[in-house]
Tab-separated table of C-alpha atoms and ligand atoms in Angstrom:
chain	number	residue	atom	x	y	z
A	1188	MET	CA	62.480	-87.949	83.965
A	1189	LYS	CA	64.161	-84.879	84.098
A	1190	ASP	CA	64.936	-83.139	80.963
A	1191	THR	CA	68.736	-82.991	80.490
A	1192	LEU	CA	68.854	-80.239	77.942
A	1193	ALA	CA	68.280	-76.746	79.379
A	1194	THR	CA	65.229	-74.930	78.104
A	1195	PRO	CA	66.701	-71.587	76.472
A	1196	THR	CA	65.411	-68.370	78.157
A	1197	ILE	CA	64.517	-64.817	77.290
A	1198	ASP	CA	64.284	-62.165	79.759
A	1199	LEU	CA	61.979	-59.494	78.768
A	1200	GLU	CA	62.862	-57.422	81.996
A	1201	GLY	CA	60.161	-54.818	82.510
A	1202	LEU	CA	58.758	-54.795	78.831
A	1203	GLY	CA	55.221	-55.772	78.441
A	1204	PHE	CA	53.246	-57.145	75.347
A	1205	ASP	CA	51.539	-53.684	75.400
A	1206	ARG	CA	54.821	-51.978	74.677
A	1207	GLY	CA	56.559	-54.426	72.136
A	1208	ALA	CA	57.655	-57.542	74.005
A	1209	GLY	CA	56.187	-59.641	71.118
A	1210	LEU	CA	58.875	-58.255	68.918
A	1211	LEU	CA	61.614	-59.520	70.944
A	1212	LEU	CA	59.840	-62.922	71.625
A	1213	GLU	CA	59.281	-63.465	67.991
A	1214	ARG	CA	62.950	-62.464	67.269
A	1215	ALA	CA	64.187	-65.247	69.688
A	1216	LEU	CA	61.824	-67.781	68.182
A	1217	ALA	CA	62.758	-67.131	64.773
A	1218	LEU	CA	66.122	-68.655	65.537
A	1219	LEU	CA	64.656	-71.908	66.703
A	1220	PRO	CA	62.925	-74.665	64.575
A	1221	PRO	CA	59.260	-75.412	65.211
A	1222	GLY	CA	58.738	-77.529	68.222
A	1223	SER	CA	61.488	-75.921	70.156
A	1224	ARG	CA	60.752	-74.575	73.770
A	1225	LEU	CA	61.644	-71.199	75.031
A	1226	GLU	CA	61.237	-70.112	78.547
A	1227	VAL	CA	59.886	-66.501	78.971
A	1228	VAL	CA	60.725	-64.392	82.174
A	1229	GLY	CA	60.072	-60.680	82.929
A	1230	ARG	CA	58.989	-58.234	85.538
A	1231	ASP	CA	55.932	-56.964	83.767
A	1232	PRO	CA	52.896	-57.721	85.996
A	1233	ALA	CA	50.600	-58.590	83.042
A	1234	LEU	CA	53.306	-60.982	81.405
A	1235	SER	CA	51.626	-64.323	82.271
A	1236	VAL	CA	48.169	-63.017	81.264
A	1237	ASP	CA	49.180	-61.610	78.007
A	1238	LEU	CA	51.529	-64.327	76.975
A	1239	ALA	CA	48.722	-66.909	76.555
A	1240	PRO	CA	46.552	-64.894	73.836
A	1241	TRP	CA	49.809	-63.972	71.982
A	1242	CYS	CA	50.762	-67.415	71.621
A	1243	ARG	CA	47.334	-68.526	70.356
A	1244	HIS	CA	47.344	-65.717	67.879
A	1245	ARG	CA	50.817	-66.585	66.554
A	1246	GLY	CA	50.246	-70.295	66.520
A	1247	HIS	CA	52.452	-71.222	69.379
A	1248	ARG	CA	51.693	-73.454	72.333
A	1249	LEU	CA	51.994	-72.447	75.914
A	1250	GLU	CA	53.105	-74.786	78.792
A	1251	PRO	CA	53.229	-74.159	82.360
A	1252	ALA	CA	55.736	-71.794	83.720
A	1253	ASN	CA	55.558	-69.541	80.640
A	1254	VAL	CA	57.467	-72.006	78.315
A	1255	VAL	CA	56.575	-71.183	74.758
A	1256	VAL	CA	56.579	-74.194	72.285
A	1257	LYS	CA	57.216	-72.877	68.801
A	1258	GLY	CA	54.525	-73.559	66.292
A	1259	ALA	CA	54.811	-74.066	62.448
A	1260	ALA	CA	52.433	-71.364	61.479
A	1261	GLU	CA	54.994	-68.726	60.642
A	1262	SER	CA	57.141	-71.152	58.532
A	1263	ASP	CA	54.119	-72.547	56.979
A	1264	ARG	CA	52.721	-69.111	56.145
A	1265	TRP	CA	55.867	-68.508	53.856
A	1266	MET	CA	55.679	-71.720	52.017
A	1267	GLY	CA	55.185	-71.113	48.549
A	1268	ALA	CA	56.139	-67.583	48.891
A	1269	VAL	CA	58.376	-66.246	45.877
A	1270	ARG	CA	60.489	-63.355	45.152
A	1271	ALA	CA	58.777	-60.880	42.676
A	1272	GLY	CA	61.884	-60.613	40.617
A	1273	ALA	CA	64.672	-58.396	41.994
A	1274	PRO	CA	64.596	-54.749	42.830
A	1275	GLY	CA	66.587	-53.232	39.956
A	1276	PRO	CA	65.673	-52.912	36.364
A	1277	ASP	CA	67.601	-55.867	35.793
A	1278	GLY	CA	65.283	-57.891	38.144
A	1279	VAL	CA	62.356	-57.492	35.851
A	1280	VAL	CA	60.773	-60.842	34.724
A	1281	ASP	CA	59.113	-61.727	31.500
A	1282	ARG	CA	55.705	-62.491	32.968
A	1283	PRO	CA	55.058	-61.265	36.388
A	1284	ASP	CA	52.504	-63.160	38.217
A	1285	SER	CA	49.118	-61.509	38.296
A	1286	THR	CA	48.807	-62.317	42.117
A	1287	TRP	CA	52.022	-60.347	42.760
A	1288	GLY	CA	49.780	-57.312	42.033
A	1289	LEU	CA	50.988	-54.090	43.981
A	1290	ALA	CA	54.054	-55.817	45.641
A	1291	ALA	CA	57.282	-54.167	45.394
A	1292	ARG	CA	59.734	-55.498	42.789
A	1293	GLY	CA	61.867	-57.866	44.749
A	1294	ALA	CA	59.665	-58.335	47.706
A	1295	LEU	CA	59.061	-61.930	49.031
A	1296	VAL	CA	55.256	-62.321	48.142
A	1297	GLU	CA	53.005	-64.418	50.304
A	1298	ALA	CA	51.103	-66.939	48.247
A	1299	GLY	CA	47.396	-67.248	47.813
A	1300	ALA	CA	46.269	-63.728	46.657
A	1301	SER	CA	43.792	-63.107	43.999
A	1302	PRO	CA	44.655	-62.071	40.608
A	1303	SER	CA	45.219	-58.280	40.452
A	1304	GLY	CA	43.753	-57.463	36.920
A	1305	PHE	CA	46.657	-55.439	35.485
A	1306	ASP	CA	46.370	-56.912	31.963
A	1307	LEU	CA	49.523	-55.297	30.487
A	1308	ASP	CA	51.700	-57.979	32.107
A	1309	ASP	CA	54.081	-58.970	29.415
A	1310	ARG	CA	57.525	-57.511	29.430
A	1311	GLY	CA	57.642	-57.789	25.449
A	1312	VAL	CA	54.525	-55.603	25.369
A	1313	VAL	CA	55.263	-52.843	27.934
A	1314	TRP	CA	58.924	-52.576	28.680
A	1315	ALA	CA	61.747	-50.518	27.180
A	1316	ASP	CA	65.173	-50.567	28.616
A	1317	ILE	CA	65.494	-46.775	28.420
A	1318	ALA	CA	62.380	-46.259	30.855
A	1319	PRO	CA	64.251	-46.239	34.068
A	1320	ARG	CA	66.695	-43.485	32.642
A	1321	LEU	CA	63.963	-41.478	30.863
A	1322	TYR	CA	62.010	-41.517	34.044
A	1323	ALA	CA	64.859	-40.144	36.117
A	1324	GLN	CA	65.504	-37.435	33.374
A	1325	ALA	CA	61.649	-36.698	33.471
A	1326	ALA	CA	61.539	-36.302	37.338
A	1327	ALA	CA	64.582	-34.015	37.139
A	1328	SER	CA	62.972	-31.798	34.354
A	1329	GLN	CA	59.778	-30.884	36.049
A	1330	TRP	CA	59.169	-27.206	35.801
A	1331	ASP	CA	56.915	-24.679	37.545
A	1332	PRO	CA	54.604	-22.843	35.273
A	1333	ALA	CA	54.251	-20.141	37.845
A	1334	THR	CA	57.909	-19.282	38.007
A	1335	GLU	CA	59.295	-20.434	34.616
A	1336	ILE	CA	57.286	-18.313	32.521
A	1337	SER	CA	57.066	-14.344	32.605
A	1338	TRP	CA	53.570	-14.162	32.491
A	1339	ASP	CA	53.457	-10.431	33.130
A	1340	ALA	CA	55.697	-9.555	30.134
A	1341	ALA	CA	54.123	-6.483	28.731
A	1342	GLU	CA	54.052	-7.011	25.031
A	1343	GLU	CA	50.639	-6.116	23.619
A	1344	LEU	CA	50.088	-7.592	20.220
A	1345	PRO	CA	47.786	-6.163	17.515
A	1346	ALA	CA	44.427	-7.804	17.972
A	1347	GLU	CA	44.385	-9.837	14.889
A	1348	ILE	CA	47.804	-11.449	15.761
A	1349	GLU	CA	46.684	-11.906	19.410
A	1350	ALA	CA	43.659	-13.648	17.970
A	1351	ALA	CA	45.791	-16.039	15.941
A	1352	VAL	CA	47.881	-16.856	19.056
A	1353	VAL	CA	44.777	-17.675	20.988
A	1354	GLN	CA	43.398	-19.768	18.281
A	1355	VAL	CA	46.685	-21.760	18.126
A	1356	MET	CA	46.477	-22.089	21.968
A	1357	THR	CA	42.888	-23.247	21.934
A	1358	TYR	CA	43.833	-26.043	19.462
A	1359	LEU	CA	46.741	-26.866	21.632
A	1360	VAL	CA	44.694	-27.265	24.807
A	1361	GLU	CA	42.371	-29.694	23.066
A	1362	ASN	CA	45.303	-31.770	21.945
A	1363	GLU	CA	47.059	-31.782	25.064
A	1364	GLN	CA	43.985	-33.069	26.782
A	1365	ALA	CA	44.083	-36.140	24.443
A	1366	ALA	CA	47.684	-36.521	25.168
A	1367	LEU	CA	46.950	-36.644	28.924
A	1368	VAL	CA	43.979	-39.063	28.880
A	1369	VAL	CA	45.828	-41.802	26.534
A	1370	PRO	CA	48.588	-42.594	29.091
A	1371	ALA	CA	46.363	-41.886	31.985
A	1372	ARG	CA	44.325	-44.870	31.047
A	1373	PHE	CA	47.274	-47.117	30.436
A	1374	VAL	CA	48.752	-46.251	33.952
A	1375	GLY	CA	46.205	-48.297	35.494
A	1376	ARG	CA	46.706	-51.395	33.172
A	1377	VAL	CA	50.307	-51.761	33.415
A	1378	HIS	CA	51.447	-54.362	35.966
A	1379	PRO	CA	53.267	-52.387	38.821
A	1380	HIS	CA	56.202	-54.879	38.408
A	1381	PHE	CA	57.124	-52.684	35.429
A	1382	ARG	CA	57.522	-49.854	38.031
A	1383	GLU	CA	59.727	-47.601	35.751
A	1384	VAL	CA	57.263	-47.655	33.000
A	1385	VAL	CA	54.385	-46.720	35.227
A	1386	GLN	CA	56.412	-43.858	36.724
A	1387	LEU	CA	57.168	-42.607	33.404
A	1388	LEU	CA	53.648	-42.540	32.139
A	1389	ALA	CA	52.523	-40.856	35.450
A	1390	VAL	CA	55.248	-38.005	34.848
A	1391	GLN	CA	53.953	-37.764	31.283
A	1392	VAL	CA	50.550	-37.279	32.578
A	1393	ALA	CA	52.047	-34.591	34.818
A	1394	ASP	CA	53.757	-33.037	32.002
A	1395	GLU	CA	50.465	-32.777	29.847
A	1396	ALA	CA	48.678	-31.253	32.925
A	1397	ARG	CA	51.285	-28.623	32.822
A	1398	HIS	CA	51.038	-28.136	29.083
A	1399	ILE	CA	47.214	-27.727	29.373
A	1400	GLU	CA	47.697	-25.160	32.126
A	1401	VAL	CA	50.218	-22.924	30.269
A	1402	PHE	CA	48.569	-23.137	26.824
A	1403	ALA	CA	45.109	-22.298	28.485
A	1404	ARG	CA	46.718	-19.529	30.528
A	1405	ARG	CA	48.448	-17.923	27.368
A	1406	ALA	CA	44.978	-18.212	25.516
A	1407	ALA	CA	43.204	-16.235	28.300
A	1408	LEU	CA	46.097	-13.881	29.122
A	1409	ARG	CA	44.771	-10.853	27.323
A	1410	GLY	CA	41.103	-11.463	28.252
A	1411	GLY	CA	39.868	-12.110	24.634
A	1412	PRO	CA	37.581	-15.047	23.759
A	1413	LEU	CA	39.068	-18.328	23.195
A	1414	GLY	CA	39.222	-19.785	19.492
A	1415	VAL	CA	37.167	-22.559	17.924
A	1416	SER	CA	37.139	-26.345	18.390
A	1417	THR	CA	36.040	-28.241	15.505
A	1418	THR	CA	34.324	-31.622	15.084
A	1419	GLY	CA	37.004	-32.822	12.708
A	1420	GLY	CA	39.655	-32.088	15.165
A	1421	ARG	CA	38.002	-33.777	18.144
A	1422	THR	CA	37.104	-36.759	15.967
A	1423	SER	CA	40.710	-37.128	15.197
A	1424	LEU	CA	41.818	-37.033	18.790
A	1425	GLN	CA	39.030	-39.401	19.680
A	1426	THR	CA	40.538	-42.246	17.567
A	1427	LEU	CA	43.527	-41.947	19.966
A	1428	LEU	CA	41.455	-42.441	23.046
A	1429	ASP	CA	39.560	-45.283	21.414
A	1430	GLU	CA	42.831	-47.342	20.600
A	1431	PRO	CA	43.023	-49.993	23.249
A	1432	ASP	CA	46.374	-51.528	22.442
A	1433	PHE	CA	49.288	-50.105	24.303
A	1434	SER	CA	51.738	-50.331	21.491
A	1435	LEU	CA	49.297	-49.121	18.863
A	1436	ALA	CA	48.208	-46.292	21.036
A	1437	SER	CA	51.761	-45.415	21.798
A	1438	PHE	CA	52.636	-45.414	18.044
A	1439	LEU	CA	49.825	-43.296	16.938
A	1440	LEU	CA	50.103	-40.751	19.914
A	1441	SER	CA	53.774	-40.611	20.763
A	1442	VAL	CA	55.634	-41.527	17.546
A	1443	LEU	CA	53.357	-40.032	15.086
A	1444	GLY	CA	51.345	-37.376	16.951
A	1445	GLU	CA	53.723	-36.032	19.456
A	1446	GLY	CA	56.577	-36.529	16.820
A	1447	THR	CA	54.628	-34.176	14.548
A	1448	PHE	CA	54.152	-31.741	17.437
A	1449	LEU	CA	57.952	-31.573	18.097
A	1450	ASN	CA	57.993	-29.612	14.710
A	1451	LEU	CA	54.751	-27.621	15.605
A	1452	LEU	CA	55.977	-26.532	19.053
A	1453	SER	CA	59.518	-25.784	17.424
A	1454	PHE	CA	57.670	-23.625	14.826
A	1455	ILE	CA	55.624	-21.868	17.356
A	1456	GLU	CA	58.752	-21.114	19.529
A	1457	THR	CA	60.638	-19.786	16.411
A	1458	TYR	CA	57.798	-17.514	15.256
A	1459	ALA	CA	56.012	-16.431	18.417
A	1460	PRO	CA	55.187	-12.921	18.221
A	1461	ASP	CA	55.569	-12.569	22.156
A	1462	SER	CA	57.713	-13.881	24.903
A	1463	VAL	CA	55.056	-15.882	26.671
A	1464	THR	CA	54.098	-17.872	23.627
A	1465	ARG	CA	57.777	-18.421	23.027
A	1466	GLN	CA	58.283	-19.779	26.519
A	1467	VAL	CA	55.265	-21.970	26.803
A	1468	ALA	CA	56.211	-23.635	23.316
A	1469	HIS	CA	59.810	-24.165	24.445
A	1470	LEU	CA	59.016	-25.822	27.745
A	1471	ALA	CA	56.376	-28.182	26.265
A	1472	LEU	CA	58.754	-28.894	23.571
A	1473	GLN	CA	61.310	-30.450	25.881
A	1474	ASP	CA	58.740	-32.692	27.647
A	1475	GLU	CA	57.395	-33.858	24.337
A	1476	ALA	CA	60.882	-34.984	23.115
A	1477	ARG	CA	60.853	-37.376	25.995
A	1478	HIS	CA	57.487	-38.618	25.265
A	1479	VAL	CA	58.591	-39.373	21.653
A	1480	ALA	CA	61.795	-40.893	22.863
A	1481	PHE	CA	59.804	-43.494	25.060
A	1482	GLY	CA	57.237	-44.374	22.387
A	1483	LEU	CA	60.066	-44.964	19.743
A	1484	ALA	CA	62.022	-46.980	22.383
A	1485	HIS	CA	59.046	-49.075	23.449
A	1486	LEU	CA	58.272	-49.868	19.712
A	1487	GLU	CA	61.722	-50.717	18.892
A	1488	HIS	CA	62.068	-53.106	21.757
A	1489	ARG	CA	58.737	-54.819	20.779
A	1490	ALA	CA	59.473	-54.898	17.183
A	1491	ALA	CA	62.744	-56.790	17.783
A	1492	ILE	CA	60.851	-59.646	19.440
A	1493	ASP	CA	57.538	-59.442	17.592
A	1494	LEU	CA	57.887	-59.881	13.628
A	1495	GLY	CA	54.189	-59.103	13.057
A	1496	LEU	CA	54.424	-55.579	14.779
A	1497	LEU	CA	55.239	-53.508	11.790
A	1498	GLY	CA	52.249	-55.007	9.931
A	1499	ARG	CA	49.927	-54.097	12.722
A	1500	LEU	CA	51.361	-50.472	12.964
A	1501	ARG	CA	50.621	-50.189	9.205
A	1502	LEU	CA	47.148	-51.116	9.683
A	1503	ALA	CA	46.613	-48.832	12.745
A	1504	ILE	CA	47.535	-45.963	10.526
A	1505	GLU	CA	45.381	-47.135	7.634
A	1506	ARG	CA	42.399	-47.930	9.888
A	1507	ARG	CA	42.740	-44.394	11.517
A	1508	HIS	CA	43.007	-42.780	7.966
A	1509	ASP	CA	39.957	-44.420	6.785
A	1510	ALA	CA	38.107	-43.652	9.904
A	1511	LEU	CA	38.926	-39.963	9.357
A	1512	ALA	CA	38.590	-39.759	5.551
A	1513	SER	CA	35.339	-38.008	5.731
A	1514	THR	CA	36.509	-35.302	8.250
A	1515	ALA	CA	38.062	-31.963	7.621
A	1516	GLY	CA	41.216	-32.831	9.643
A	1517	LEU	CA	43.066	-29.630	10.603
A	1518	ASN	CA	40.638	-26.849	11.384
A	1519	GLN	CA	41.140	-24.243	8.702
A	1520	ASP	CA	41.092	-21.451	11.575
A	1521	VAL	CA	44.250	-23.273	13.051
A	1522	PHE	CA	45.965	-23.336	9.658
A	1523	ASP	CA	45.324	-19.688	9.070
A	1524	ALA	CA	46.257	-18.709	12.535
A	1525	LEU	CA	49.728	-20.471	12.057
A	1526	VAL	CA	50.116	-18.411	8.927
A	1527	VAL	CA	49.318	-15.288	10.723
A	1528	LEU	CA	51.413	-16.211	13.728
A	1529	ALA	CA	54.486	-16.739	11.479
A	1530	ALA	CA	53.662	-13.637	9.307
A	1531	GLY	CA	53.563	-11.357	12.334
A	1532	ALA	CA	51.849	-8.561	10.411
A	1533	TRP	CA	48.912	-8.083	7.836
A	1534	THR	CA	50.753	-7.119	4.787
A	1535	PRO	CA	50.808	-9.076	1.567
A	1536	ASP	CA	54.583	-9.671	1.954
A	1537	ALA	CA	54.311	-10.950	5.589
A	1538	ILE	CA	51.421	-13.084	4.813
A	1539	ALA	CA	53.246	-14.671	1.900
A	1540	THR	CA	56.197	-15.291	4.132
A	1541	GLY	CA	53.962	-16.848	6.944
A	1542	TYR	CA	52.369	-19.095	4.261
A	1543	GLU	CA	55.711	-20.278	3.085
A	1544	ARG	CA	56.876	-20.972	6.661
A	1545	VAL	CA	53.557	-23.039	7.274
A	1546	GLN	CA	54.166	-25.103	3.970
A	1547	ALA	CA	57.909	-25.585	5.191
A	1548	LEU	CA	56.389	-26.742	8.473
A	1549	THR	CA	54.325	-29.424	6.985
A	1550	VAL	CA	57.344	-30.679	4.934
A	1551	ASP	CA	59.588	-30.881	8.219
A	1552	MET	CA	56.644	-32.770	9.846
A	1553	ASP	CA	56.605	-35.316	7.024
A	1554	ASP	CA	60.440	-35.559	7.201
A	1555	GLY	CA	60.372	-36.386	11.030
A	1556	ARG	CA	57.480	-38.928	10.670
A	1557	ARG	CA	59.258	-40.670	7.926
A	1558	ARG	CA	62.639	-40.766	9.747
A	1559	ARG	CA	60.891	-42.274	12.852
A	1560	LEU	CA	59.056	-44.883	10.773
A	1561	VAL	CA	62.308	-45.787	9.034
A	1562	ARG	CA	63.881	-46.101	12.703
A	1563	LEU	CA	61.149	-48.584	13.541
A	1564	GLY	CA	61.979	-50.810	10.473
A	1565	PHE	CA	59.862	-49.557	7.689
A	1566	THR	CA	61.457	-49.071	4.168
A	1567	ALA	CA	61.803	-45.478	2.886
A	1568	ASP	CA	59.063	-45.958	0.392
A	1569	GLU	CA	56.649	-47.444	3.123
A	1570	ALA	CA	57.579	-44.727	5.477
A	1571	ALA	CA	56.684	-41.913	2.938
A	1572	GLU	CA	53.413	-43.719	2.016
A	1573	LEU	CA	52.405	-44.155	5.720
A	1574	SER	CA	53.421	-40.627	6.826
A	1575	ALA	CA	51.038	-39.262	3.974
A	1576	LEU	CA	48.180	-41.021	5.725
A	1577	HIS	CA	48.779	-39.315	9.079
A	1578	THR	CA	45.794	-37.326	10.275
A	1579	ARG	CA	45.842	-33.516	8.926
A	1580	ASN	CA	45.148	-32.752	12.582
A	1581	PHE	CA	48.966	-33.346	13.337
A	1582	MET	CA	48.415	-35.075	16.670
B	351	FE2	FE1	52.027	-32.136	25.593
B	352	FE2	FE1	53.245	-35.407	25.226
């Protein structure tokens, strides 16, 4: 019996399978339901030879005279596929599937992959609505240490003032290294579905890399030896590295530690005895303000949906305080160096002024911490009590 329905035809002209004929054929088949027939014609000498393996590979059947019968493999393959949310920040879902793994948010994700192992996969735990905006701001605010700082400014400081600056820079490098490692560890644990959070943490790591660079470079600028690093300071920083919970780590590092550093960097910028020190403190301060903003926004977001959060934050401060109770906290050399830096000279009057300025700094730091704790939902009394338990190492 003669088939009364004409079989549609595709003319590949001179195009062979070695140069993309498969694309045209697949496009034509995509319009037809499985089981449909499509006749293939063309002038490429290898057309009939190449068509059979191409069909086998794609799950289509080949009949004589180069007629392709569309198989179901392609449509079967995408059965069970789901959209991984939608592309924009509005498309973030509460619990992205572990098997979505590295798929772009909004992609059609083929089913059947293994779990990806990103354990921070709960919107309530990692997200903050401000993340996309902060990321854009962070990307636009990257600065180049080589050109933003006048490294060859000629000011020579008296040896003891220079030594004080170097001690402060030595301390800063140590703290910045902790501030780099903490977000770096979390970058690899946050589900890539929360893309803007991953991007923001990655830029934060890059920020800290620059801070390490500029403070280390200022420390070594005049060729003198670096300052000291104490066990107490490093033990305090180690407790930040040891905190596995994203929100608690963000609280201890960004809200309390980097929050306290906003005052410290502002102090160094204000009283810096030379322009390079002033510039490096100023540039780091701008970045730190962003790190604090994200930590606060993240915790505000989480506190709103997790009523037990404030209790856990309190415990985190108390636990850290207890762990550090037997350590000295801030290195005496750093404290003294801050006094000398703010004094600017070794006269009794100048040292008295420097000492008062450092006292005022610790008051400002406490005020700032209490303000941020109140913003998270603590009462003024709780905030005062918890701020007082913050590490004497500042970070
Ligand atoms: Fe930093
Ligand atoms: Fe930071």
